Amino acid sequence: VLIYGVLFLFFFFICYPLSAASKVLERRWAQT
């Protein structure tokens, strides 16, 4: 069970910044 918790946090810390970065990039591309 502990392993699943670690994997969950691992994917969360990777996917969350990627989703935030994609929103910023979309705004930047929309402005150009």
Short mmCIF file of C-alpha atoms in Angstrom, two decimals:
data_model
loop_
_atom_site.label_atom_id
_atom_site.label_comp_id
_atom_site.label_asym_id
_atom_site.label_seq_id
_atom_site.Cartn_x
_atom_site.Cartn_y
_atom_site.Cartn_z
CA VAL A 1 0.00 0.00 0.00
CA LEU A 2 2.88 2.37 0.80
CA ILE A 3 4.30 1.83 -2.69
CA TYR A 4 1.04 2.98 -4.28
CA GLY A 5 1.10 6.13 -2.17
CA VAL A 6 4.65 6.89 -3.31
CA LEU A 7 3.72 6.31 -6.96
CA PHE A 8 0.68 8.56 -6.56
CA LEU A 9 2.78 11.41 -5.15
CA PHE A 10 5.43 10.75 -7.82
CA PHE A 11 2.96 11.14 -10.69
CA PHE A 12 1.25 14.06 -8.95
CA PHE A 13 4.45 16.08 -8.61
CA ILE A 14 5.27 15.39 -12.27
CA CYS A 15 1.86 15.86 -13.88
CA TYR A 16 0.85 18.94 -11.88
CA PRO A 17 3.82 21.13 -12.98
CA LEU A 18 3.38 19.87 -16.56
CA SER A 19 -0.29 20.87 -16.59
CA ALA A 20 0.55 24.28 -15.12
CA ALA A 21 3.34 24.78 -17.65
CA SER A 22 1.05 23.79 -20.52
CA LYS A 23 -1.45 26.47 -19.47
CA VAL A 24 1.31 29.09 -19.43
CA LEU A 25 2.58 27.97 -22.83
CA GLU A 26 -0.93 28.08 -24.29
CA ARG A 27 -1.32 31.67 -23.08
CA ARG A 28 2.07 32.61 -24.53
CA TRP A 29 1.26 31.04 -27.91
CA ALA A 30 -2.20 32.64 -27.95
CA GLN A 31 -0.66 36.09 -27.51
CA THR A 32 1.67 35.77 -30.49
#
